[in-house]
Coordinates of C-alpha atoms and ligand atoms in Angstrom, one line a residue:
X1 CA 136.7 130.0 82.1
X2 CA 138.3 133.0 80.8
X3 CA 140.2 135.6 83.3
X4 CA 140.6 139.6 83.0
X5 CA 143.7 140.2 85.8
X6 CA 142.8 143.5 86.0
X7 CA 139.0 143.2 87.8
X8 CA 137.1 144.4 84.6
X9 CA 134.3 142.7 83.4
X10 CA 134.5 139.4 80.6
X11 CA 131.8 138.8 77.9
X12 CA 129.5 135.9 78.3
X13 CA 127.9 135.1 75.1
X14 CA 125.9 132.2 76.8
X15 CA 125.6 134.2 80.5
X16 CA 127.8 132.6 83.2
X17 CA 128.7 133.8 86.6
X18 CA 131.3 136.3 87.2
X19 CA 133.2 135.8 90.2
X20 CA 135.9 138.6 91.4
X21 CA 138.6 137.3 93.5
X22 CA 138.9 140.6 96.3
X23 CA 142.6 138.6 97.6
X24 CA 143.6 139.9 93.7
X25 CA 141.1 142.0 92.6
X26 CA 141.0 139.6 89.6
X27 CA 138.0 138.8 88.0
X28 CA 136.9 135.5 86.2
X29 CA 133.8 134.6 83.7
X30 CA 132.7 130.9 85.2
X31 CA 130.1 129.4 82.6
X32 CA 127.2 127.7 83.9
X33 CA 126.7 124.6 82.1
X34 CA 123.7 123.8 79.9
X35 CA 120.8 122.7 82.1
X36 CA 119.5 119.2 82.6
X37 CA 116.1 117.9 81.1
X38 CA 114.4 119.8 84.6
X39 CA 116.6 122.7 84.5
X40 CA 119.0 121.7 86.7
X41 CA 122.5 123.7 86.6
X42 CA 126.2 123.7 87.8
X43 CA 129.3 125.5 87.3
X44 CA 132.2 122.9 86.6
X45 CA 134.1 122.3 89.7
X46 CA 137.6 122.4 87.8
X47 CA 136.8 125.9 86.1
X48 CA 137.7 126.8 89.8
X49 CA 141.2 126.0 89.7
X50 CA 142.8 128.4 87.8
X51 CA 142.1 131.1 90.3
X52 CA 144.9 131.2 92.2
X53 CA 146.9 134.0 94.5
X54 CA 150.3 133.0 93.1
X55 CA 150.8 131.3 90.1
X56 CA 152.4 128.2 91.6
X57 CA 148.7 127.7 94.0
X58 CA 147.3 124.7 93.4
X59 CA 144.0 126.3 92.2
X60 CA 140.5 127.2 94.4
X61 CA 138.8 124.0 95.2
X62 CA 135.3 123.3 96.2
X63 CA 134.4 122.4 99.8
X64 CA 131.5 120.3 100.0
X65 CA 131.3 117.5 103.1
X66 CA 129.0 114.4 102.4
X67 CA 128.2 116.0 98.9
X68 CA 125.4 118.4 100.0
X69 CA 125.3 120.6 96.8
X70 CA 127.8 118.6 94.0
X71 CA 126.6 116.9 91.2
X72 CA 128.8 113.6 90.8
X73 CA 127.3 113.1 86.6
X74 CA 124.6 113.9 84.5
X75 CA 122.1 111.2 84.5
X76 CA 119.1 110.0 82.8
X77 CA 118.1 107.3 84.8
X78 CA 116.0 108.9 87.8
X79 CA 114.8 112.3 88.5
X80 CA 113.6 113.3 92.0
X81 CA 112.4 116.6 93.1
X82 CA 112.4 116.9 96.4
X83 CA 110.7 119.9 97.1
X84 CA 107.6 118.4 95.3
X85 CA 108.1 115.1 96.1
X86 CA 108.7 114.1 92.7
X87 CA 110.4 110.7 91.9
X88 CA 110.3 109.5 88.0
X89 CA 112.2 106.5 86.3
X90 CA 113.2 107.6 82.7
X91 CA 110.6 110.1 82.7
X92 CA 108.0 107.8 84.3
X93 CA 106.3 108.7 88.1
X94 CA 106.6 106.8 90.2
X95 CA 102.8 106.6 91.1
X96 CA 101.9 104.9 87.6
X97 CA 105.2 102.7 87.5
X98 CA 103.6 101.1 91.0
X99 CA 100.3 101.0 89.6
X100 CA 101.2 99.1 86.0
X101 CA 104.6 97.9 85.6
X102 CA 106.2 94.7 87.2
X103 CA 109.6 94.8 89.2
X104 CA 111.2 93.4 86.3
X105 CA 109.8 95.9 83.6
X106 CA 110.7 98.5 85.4
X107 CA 114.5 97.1 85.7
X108 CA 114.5 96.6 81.4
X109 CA 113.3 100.5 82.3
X110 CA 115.9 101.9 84.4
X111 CA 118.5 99.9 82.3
X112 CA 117.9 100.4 79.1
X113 CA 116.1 103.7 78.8
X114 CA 112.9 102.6 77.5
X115 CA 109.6 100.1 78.5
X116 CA 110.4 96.8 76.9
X117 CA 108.4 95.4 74.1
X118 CA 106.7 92.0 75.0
X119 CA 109.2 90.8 73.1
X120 CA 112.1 92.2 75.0
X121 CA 110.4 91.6 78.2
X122 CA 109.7 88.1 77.2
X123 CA 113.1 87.3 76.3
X124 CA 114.9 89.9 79.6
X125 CA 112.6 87.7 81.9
X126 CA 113.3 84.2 80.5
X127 CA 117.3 85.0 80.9
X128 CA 116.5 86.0 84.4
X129 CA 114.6 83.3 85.4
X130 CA 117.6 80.8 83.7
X131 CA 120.2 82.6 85.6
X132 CA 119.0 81.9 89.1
X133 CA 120.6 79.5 90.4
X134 CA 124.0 79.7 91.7
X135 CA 127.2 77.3 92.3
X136 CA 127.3 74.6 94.8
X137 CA 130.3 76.2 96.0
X138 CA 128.5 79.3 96.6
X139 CA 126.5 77.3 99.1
X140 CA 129.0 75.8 101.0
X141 CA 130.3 79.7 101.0
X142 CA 127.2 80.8 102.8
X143 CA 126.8 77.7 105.3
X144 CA 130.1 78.8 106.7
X145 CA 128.3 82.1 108.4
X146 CA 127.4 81.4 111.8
X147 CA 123.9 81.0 112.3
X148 CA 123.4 84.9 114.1
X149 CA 125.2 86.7 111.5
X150 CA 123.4 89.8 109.7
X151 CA 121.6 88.4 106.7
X152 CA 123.0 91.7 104.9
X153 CA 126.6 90.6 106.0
X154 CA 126.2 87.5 104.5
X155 CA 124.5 89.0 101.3
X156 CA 127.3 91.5 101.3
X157 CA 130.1 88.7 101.6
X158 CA 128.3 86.3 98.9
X159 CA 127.6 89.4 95.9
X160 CA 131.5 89.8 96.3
X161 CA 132.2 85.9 96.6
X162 CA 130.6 86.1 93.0
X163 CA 133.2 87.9 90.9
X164 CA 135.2 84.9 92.0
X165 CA 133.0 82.4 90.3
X166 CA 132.9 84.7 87.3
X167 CA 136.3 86.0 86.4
X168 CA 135.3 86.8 82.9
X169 CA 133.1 89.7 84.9
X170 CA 136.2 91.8 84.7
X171 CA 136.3 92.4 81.2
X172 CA 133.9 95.5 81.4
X173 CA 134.5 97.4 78.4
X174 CA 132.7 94.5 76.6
X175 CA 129.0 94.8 76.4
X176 CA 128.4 91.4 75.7
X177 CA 129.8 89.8 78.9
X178 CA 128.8 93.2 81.1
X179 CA 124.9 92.3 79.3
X180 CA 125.5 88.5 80.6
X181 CA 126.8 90.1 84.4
X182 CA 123.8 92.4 84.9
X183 CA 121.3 89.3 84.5
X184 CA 123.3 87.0 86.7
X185 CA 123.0 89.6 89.3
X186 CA 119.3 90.5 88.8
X187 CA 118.5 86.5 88.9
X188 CA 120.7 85.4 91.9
X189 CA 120.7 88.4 94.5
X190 CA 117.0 86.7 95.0
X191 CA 118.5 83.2 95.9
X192 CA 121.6 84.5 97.5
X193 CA 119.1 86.9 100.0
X194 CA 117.0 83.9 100.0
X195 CA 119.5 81.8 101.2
X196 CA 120.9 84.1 103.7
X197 CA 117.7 83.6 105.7
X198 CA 117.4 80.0 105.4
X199 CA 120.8 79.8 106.9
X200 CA 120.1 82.0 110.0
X201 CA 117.2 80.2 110.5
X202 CA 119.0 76.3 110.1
X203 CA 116.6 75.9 107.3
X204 CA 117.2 74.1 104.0
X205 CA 117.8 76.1 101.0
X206 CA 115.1 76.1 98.6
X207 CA 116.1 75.7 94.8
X208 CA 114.7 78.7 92.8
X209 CA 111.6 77.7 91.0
X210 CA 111.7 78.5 87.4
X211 CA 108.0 78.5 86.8
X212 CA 107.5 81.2 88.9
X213 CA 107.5 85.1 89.1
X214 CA 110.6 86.9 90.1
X215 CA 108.5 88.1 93.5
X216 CA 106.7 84.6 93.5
X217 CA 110.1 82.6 93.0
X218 CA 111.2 85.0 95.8
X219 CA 108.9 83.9 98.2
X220 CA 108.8 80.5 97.4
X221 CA 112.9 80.9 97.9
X222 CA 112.4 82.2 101.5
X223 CA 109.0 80.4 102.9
X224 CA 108.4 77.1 101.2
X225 CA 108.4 74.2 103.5
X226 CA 107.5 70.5 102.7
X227 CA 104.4 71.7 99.8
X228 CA 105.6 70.5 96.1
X229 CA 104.7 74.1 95.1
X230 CA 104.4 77.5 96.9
X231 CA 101.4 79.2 97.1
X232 CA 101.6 83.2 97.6
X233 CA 99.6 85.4 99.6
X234 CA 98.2 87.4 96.6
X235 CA 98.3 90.4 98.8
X236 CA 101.7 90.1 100.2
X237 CA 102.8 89.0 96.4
X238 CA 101.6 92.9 94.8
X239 CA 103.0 94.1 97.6
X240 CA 106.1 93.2 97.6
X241 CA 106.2 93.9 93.6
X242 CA 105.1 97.3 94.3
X243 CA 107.8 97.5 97.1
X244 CA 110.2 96.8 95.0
X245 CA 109.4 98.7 92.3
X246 CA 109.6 101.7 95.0
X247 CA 113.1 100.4 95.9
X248 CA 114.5 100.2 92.3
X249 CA 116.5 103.4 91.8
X250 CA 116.8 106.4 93.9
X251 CA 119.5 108.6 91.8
X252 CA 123.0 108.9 93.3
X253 CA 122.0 108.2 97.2
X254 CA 124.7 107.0 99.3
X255 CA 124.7 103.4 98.1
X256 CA 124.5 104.1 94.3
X257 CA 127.7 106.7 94.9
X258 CA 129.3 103.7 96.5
X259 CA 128.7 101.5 93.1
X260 CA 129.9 104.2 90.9
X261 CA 132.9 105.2 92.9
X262 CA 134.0 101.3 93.4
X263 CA 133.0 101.0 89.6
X264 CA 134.6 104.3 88.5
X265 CA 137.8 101.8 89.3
X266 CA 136.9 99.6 86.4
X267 CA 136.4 96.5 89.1
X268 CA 134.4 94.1 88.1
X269 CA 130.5 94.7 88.9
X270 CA 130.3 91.7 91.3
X271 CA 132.8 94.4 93.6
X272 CA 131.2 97.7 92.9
X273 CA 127.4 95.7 93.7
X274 CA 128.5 94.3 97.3
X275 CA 129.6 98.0 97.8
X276 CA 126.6 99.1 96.8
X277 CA 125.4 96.4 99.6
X278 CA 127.6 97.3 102.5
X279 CA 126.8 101.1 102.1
X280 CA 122.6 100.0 102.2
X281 CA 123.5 98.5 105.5
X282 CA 123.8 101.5 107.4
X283 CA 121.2 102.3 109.5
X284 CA 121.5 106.4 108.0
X285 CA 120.3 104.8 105.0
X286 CA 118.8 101.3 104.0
X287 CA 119.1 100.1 107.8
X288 CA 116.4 102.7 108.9
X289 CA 113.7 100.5 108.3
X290 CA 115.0 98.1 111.0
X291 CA 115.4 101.2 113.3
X292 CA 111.8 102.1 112.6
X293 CA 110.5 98.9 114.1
X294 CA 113.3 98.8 116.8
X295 CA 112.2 102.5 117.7
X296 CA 108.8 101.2 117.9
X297 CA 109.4 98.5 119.8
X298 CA 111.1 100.8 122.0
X299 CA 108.0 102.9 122.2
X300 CA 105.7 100.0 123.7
X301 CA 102.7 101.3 123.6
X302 CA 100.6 104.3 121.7
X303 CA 100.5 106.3 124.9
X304 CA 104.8 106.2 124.8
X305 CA 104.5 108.3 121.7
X306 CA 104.2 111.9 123.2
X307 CA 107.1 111.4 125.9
X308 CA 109.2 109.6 123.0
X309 CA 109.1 113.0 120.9
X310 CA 110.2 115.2 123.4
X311 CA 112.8 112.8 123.6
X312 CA 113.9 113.4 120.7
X313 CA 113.4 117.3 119.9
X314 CA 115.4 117.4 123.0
X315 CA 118.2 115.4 121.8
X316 CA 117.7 112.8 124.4
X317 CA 117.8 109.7 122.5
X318 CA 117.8 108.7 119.0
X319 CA 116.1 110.6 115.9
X320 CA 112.4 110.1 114.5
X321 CA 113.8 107.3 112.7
X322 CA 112.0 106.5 109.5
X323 CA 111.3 110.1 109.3
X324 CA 113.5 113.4 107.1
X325 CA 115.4 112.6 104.0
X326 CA 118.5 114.7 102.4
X327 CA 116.3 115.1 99.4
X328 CA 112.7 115.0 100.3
X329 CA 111.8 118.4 101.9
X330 CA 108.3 117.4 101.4
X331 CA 105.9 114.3 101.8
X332 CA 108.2 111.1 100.4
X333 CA 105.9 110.0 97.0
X334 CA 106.9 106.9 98.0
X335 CA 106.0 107.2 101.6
X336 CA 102.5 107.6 100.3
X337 CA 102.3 104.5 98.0
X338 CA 103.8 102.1 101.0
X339 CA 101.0 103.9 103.7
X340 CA 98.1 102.8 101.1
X341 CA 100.0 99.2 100.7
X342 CA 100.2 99.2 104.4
X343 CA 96.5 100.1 104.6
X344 CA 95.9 96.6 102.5
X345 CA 98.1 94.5 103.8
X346 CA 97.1 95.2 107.1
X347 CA 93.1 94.5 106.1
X348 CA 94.5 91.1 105.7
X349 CA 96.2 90.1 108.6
X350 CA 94.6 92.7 110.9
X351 CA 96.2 96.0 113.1
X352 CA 98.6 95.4 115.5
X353 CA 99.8 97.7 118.3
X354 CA 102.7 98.2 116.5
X355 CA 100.6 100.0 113.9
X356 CA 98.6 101.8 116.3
X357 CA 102.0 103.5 117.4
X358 CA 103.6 104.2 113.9
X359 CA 100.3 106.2 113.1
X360 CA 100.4 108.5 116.4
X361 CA 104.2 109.0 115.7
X362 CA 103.1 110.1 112.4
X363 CA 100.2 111.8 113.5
X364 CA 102.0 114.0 116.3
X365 CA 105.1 114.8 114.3
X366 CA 103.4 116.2 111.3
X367 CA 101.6 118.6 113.8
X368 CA 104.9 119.4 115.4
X369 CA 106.6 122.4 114.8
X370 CA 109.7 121.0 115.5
X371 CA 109.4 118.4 112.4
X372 CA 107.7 120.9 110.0
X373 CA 109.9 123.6 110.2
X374 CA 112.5 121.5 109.4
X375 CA 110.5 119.7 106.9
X376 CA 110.9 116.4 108.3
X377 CA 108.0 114.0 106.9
X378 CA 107.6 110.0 106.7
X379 CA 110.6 108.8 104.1
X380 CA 109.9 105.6 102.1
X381 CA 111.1 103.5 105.3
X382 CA 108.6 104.5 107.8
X383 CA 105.7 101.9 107.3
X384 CA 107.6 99.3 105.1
X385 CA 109.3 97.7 108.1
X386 CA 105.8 96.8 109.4
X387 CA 104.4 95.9 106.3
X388 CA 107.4 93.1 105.9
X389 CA 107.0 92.1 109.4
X390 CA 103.3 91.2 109.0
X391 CA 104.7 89.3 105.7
X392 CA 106.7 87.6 108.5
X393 CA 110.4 89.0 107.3
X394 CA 112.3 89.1 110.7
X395 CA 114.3 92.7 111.1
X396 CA 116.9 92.1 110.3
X397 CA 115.8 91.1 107.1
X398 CA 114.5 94.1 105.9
X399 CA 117.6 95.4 104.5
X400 CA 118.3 92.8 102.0
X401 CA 114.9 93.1 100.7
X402 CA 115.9 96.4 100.2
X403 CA 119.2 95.5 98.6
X404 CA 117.5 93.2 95.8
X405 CA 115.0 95.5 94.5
X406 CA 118.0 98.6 94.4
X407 CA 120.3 96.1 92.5
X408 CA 118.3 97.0 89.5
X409 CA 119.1 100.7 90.0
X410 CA 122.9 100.0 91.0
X411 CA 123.3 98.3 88.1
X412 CA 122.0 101.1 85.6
X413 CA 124.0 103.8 87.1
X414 CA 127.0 101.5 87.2
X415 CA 126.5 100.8 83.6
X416 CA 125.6 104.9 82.7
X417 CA 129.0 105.5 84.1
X418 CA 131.3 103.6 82.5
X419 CA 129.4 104.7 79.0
X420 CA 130.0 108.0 80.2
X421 CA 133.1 109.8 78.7
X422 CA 133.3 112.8 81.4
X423 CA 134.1 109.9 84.1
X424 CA 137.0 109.0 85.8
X425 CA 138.4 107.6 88.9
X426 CA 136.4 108.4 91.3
X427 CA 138.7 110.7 93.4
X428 CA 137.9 113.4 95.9
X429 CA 140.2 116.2 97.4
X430 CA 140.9 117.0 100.6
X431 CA 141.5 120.3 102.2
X432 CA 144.5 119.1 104.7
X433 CA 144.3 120.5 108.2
X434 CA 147.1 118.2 110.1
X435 CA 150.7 119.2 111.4
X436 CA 152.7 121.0 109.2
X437 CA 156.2 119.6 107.8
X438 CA 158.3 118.3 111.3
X439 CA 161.0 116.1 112.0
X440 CA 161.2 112.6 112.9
X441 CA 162.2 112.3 116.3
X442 CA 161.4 109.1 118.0
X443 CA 159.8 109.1 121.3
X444 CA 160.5 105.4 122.3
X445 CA 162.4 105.8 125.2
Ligands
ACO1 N1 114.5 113.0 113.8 C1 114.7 114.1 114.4 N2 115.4 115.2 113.9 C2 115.8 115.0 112.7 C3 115.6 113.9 111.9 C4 114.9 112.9 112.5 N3 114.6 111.7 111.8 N4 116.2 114.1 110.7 C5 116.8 115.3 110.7 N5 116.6 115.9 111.9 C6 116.9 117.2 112.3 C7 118.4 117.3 112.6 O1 118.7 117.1 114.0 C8 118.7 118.8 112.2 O2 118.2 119.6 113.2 P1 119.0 121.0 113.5 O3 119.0 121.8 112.3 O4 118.3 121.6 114.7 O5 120.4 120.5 113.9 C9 117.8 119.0 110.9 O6 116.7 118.0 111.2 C10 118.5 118.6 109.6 O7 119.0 117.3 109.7 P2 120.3 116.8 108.9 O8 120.9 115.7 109.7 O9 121.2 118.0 108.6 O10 119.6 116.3 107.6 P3 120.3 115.4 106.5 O11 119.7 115.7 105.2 O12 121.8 115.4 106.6 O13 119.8 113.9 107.0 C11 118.7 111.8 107.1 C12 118.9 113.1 106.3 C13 120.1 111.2 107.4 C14 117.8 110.9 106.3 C15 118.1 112.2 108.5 O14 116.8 112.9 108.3 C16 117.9 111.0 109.4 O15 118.8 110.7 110.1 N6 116.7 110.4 109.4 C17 116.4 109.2 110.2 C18 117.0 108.0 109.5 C19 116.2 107.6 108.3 O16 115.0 107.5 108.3 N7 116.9 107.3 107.2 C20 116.3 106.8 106.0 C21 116.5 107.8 104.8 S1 115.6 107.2 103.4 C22 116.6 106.0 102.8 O17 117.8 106.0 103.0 C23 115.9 105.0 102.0

């Protein structure tokens, strides 16, 4: 940024933004940087600081609570726009990845930048697959929870047990051993979630089966009882694929911000993953599927629906869960996919009730002016809670299903940051509003 003190206008050979200061009358030249891939642009936050009232300021920060309009990196993993309801993996949509690709192509995708070869995707799934098992002493771990805790606590806890059991993880800067941690991860968040639920139900763990899919391994993981060998609903088996393909990667959300701001502090990605984990727990974020089916539960009954949105236009009550996005101003793509998944899994195992009600709340609020002039519209979370419940996934499970699928997304972004020379500790500023300087005085008297 260049700076004419005396107000008059600076040259801008590549055009720029030119921002006069009226507590100086100064006037500075901010470039805009080049645009993404999609025309994306940004001034650079730190240009700001060198206007200042008195040369000894600090500088002119940016104020921007929960990141509304600040690009954290340049990325070329994801791009969404949300006005259009566009989502794309490197370039991909979303629409064909769910059509084509399997869960694990499309994590060789997100990772490495392009779709793997049959080679590569031969070899990628053969090193999952022989990575899934995990330490005995990581199963005595988990069958210290009690048997009511949160399968995503337990998750949480065990992803962060791991970089225990892997020291070597640390050693980031060294692509080998970071290739070796991004497959563990991949091939034992399955058995870890897996296990998780077995616990909470007093179930034995089931060993993974290596002759299986990753989704079919999955299932066999979470449902098999006394049969030698598993045998998948083939409906429930694409769509859980599909799901999680829809779940892989969603740009720099609140969970993938947590991974890169844990990783930005070169921690070992067993860390920055389980705070990738905590942050899906919330119910502002990969907990609102739970919410959806708690809030329809709530409801009762398809005749509820009416009262239960005045409800919540008026503030009396909880939001539309399932329902607006940060992003999305317009109909979720994915939201679409999981509605026509929904549509076949339910031709399977029949409508419920609970169905009946999710498709009046949907009906009602996209006719009500109260959602569409705020653009509110069904996010990705509104129908797959009941699609996993007719799977037979409790709740409270939902989350960690989530968690799985995004640890192919996490684990990108984690990697595209530390390859990425702009970054640094993550680090935020604050714009302190507490007491002034005073003096200690106690008041224990
Ligand atoms: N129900 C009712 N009103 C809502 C809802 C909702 N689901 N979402 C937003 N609004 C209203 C707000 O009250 C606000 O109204 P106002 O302008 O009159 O005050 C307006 O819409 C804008 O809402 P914000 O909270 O500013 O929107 P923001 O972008 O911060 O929030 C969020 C996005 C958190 C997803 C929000 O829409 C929400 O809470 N939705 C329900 C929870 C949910 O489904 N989360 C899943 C997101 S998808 C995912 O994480 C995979």
């Amino acid at each position: 940024m260049s700076e004419t003190p005396t107000g008059g206008a600076t040259g801008q050979a590549n055009g720029g933004l030119e921002l006069r200061d009226t507590r100086t009358g100064r006037t500075y030249a901010l470039p805009v940087l080049p645009p993404g891939t999609e025309g994306d642009t940004a001034l650079r936050g730190m240009d700001l600081r060198q206007v200042k009232v008195e040369a000894d300021d600090f500088g002119l920060m940016s104020y921007d609570p929960a990141f509304m309009n600040t690009a954290s990196c340049r990325s070329a993993i994801t791009f969404i726009d949300g006005d259009k309801g566009i989502l794309r993996y490197r370039g991909y949509p979303i629409e064909q990845l769910a059509e084509g690709a399997t869960f694990l192509e499309t994590a060789y995708l997100l990772r490495n930048g392009e779709l793997p070869t049959r080679e590569q995707y031969d070899r990628w799934t053969h090193d999952i697959t022989h990575r899934t098992y995990v330490h005995e002493n990581v199963r005595k771990f988990l069958e210290g929870f009690r048997y009511d805790a949160h399968p995503m606590s337990i998750l949480c806890s065990s992803v962060a047990a791991l970089s225990a059991f892997y020291p070597e993880a640390k050693n980031i800067h060294d692509p080998e051993v970071r290739d070796i941690q991004v497959i563990r991860l991949l091939a034992k968040l399955p058995t870890l979630a897996a296990f998780a639920y077995r616990h909470t139900r007093g179930l034995p763990f089931v060993y993974p089966d290596n002759d299986c899919s990753y989704v079919e391994n999955f299932l066999s993981m979470l449902f098999r009882m006394s049969e030698p060998r598993y045998e998948a609903n083939p409906a429930f088996l694409k769509a859980l694929e599909v799901l999680f393909i829809l779940h892989a990667d969603h740009e720099q959300n609140a969970s993938t911000s947590a991974v890169r701001a844990v990783g930005s502090t070169h921690v070992d990605p067993y860390s920055a993953i389980a705070a990738g984990v905590a942050a899906l727990y919330g119910p502002l974020h990969g907990g609102a599927n739970e919410q959806v089916l708690r809030m329809i539960e709530e409801i009762g009954h398809p005749k509820n629906v009416g009262g239960f949105i005045e409800d919540v236009k008026g503030g009396r009550g909880q939001r539309l869960m399932g329902f607006g996005h940060r992003v999305y101003k317009s109909y979720d793509p994915r939201a679409r996919i999981v509605k026509q998944l929904a549509d076949d899994v339910f031709r399977q195992v029949g409508m419920d009730k609970d169905l009946e009600i999710a498709l009046e709340l949907e009906r009602i609020a996209l006719e009500d002016d109260y959602f569409v002039s705020r653009k509110l519209y069904p996010n990705v979370d509104f129908y797959t809670g009941l699609i996993y419940r007719s799977m037979g996934f409790p709740t409270e499970f939902f989350t960690v299903l989530f968690a799985v699928a995004r640890t192919a997304g996490w684990l990108s972004q984690w990697e595209e940051m530390l390859n990425d020379k702009e970054q640094k500790i993550a680090r935020p500023r604050q714009i302190y509003v507490g007491p002034a300087e005073r003096p200690y005085e106690s008041r224990l008297r």
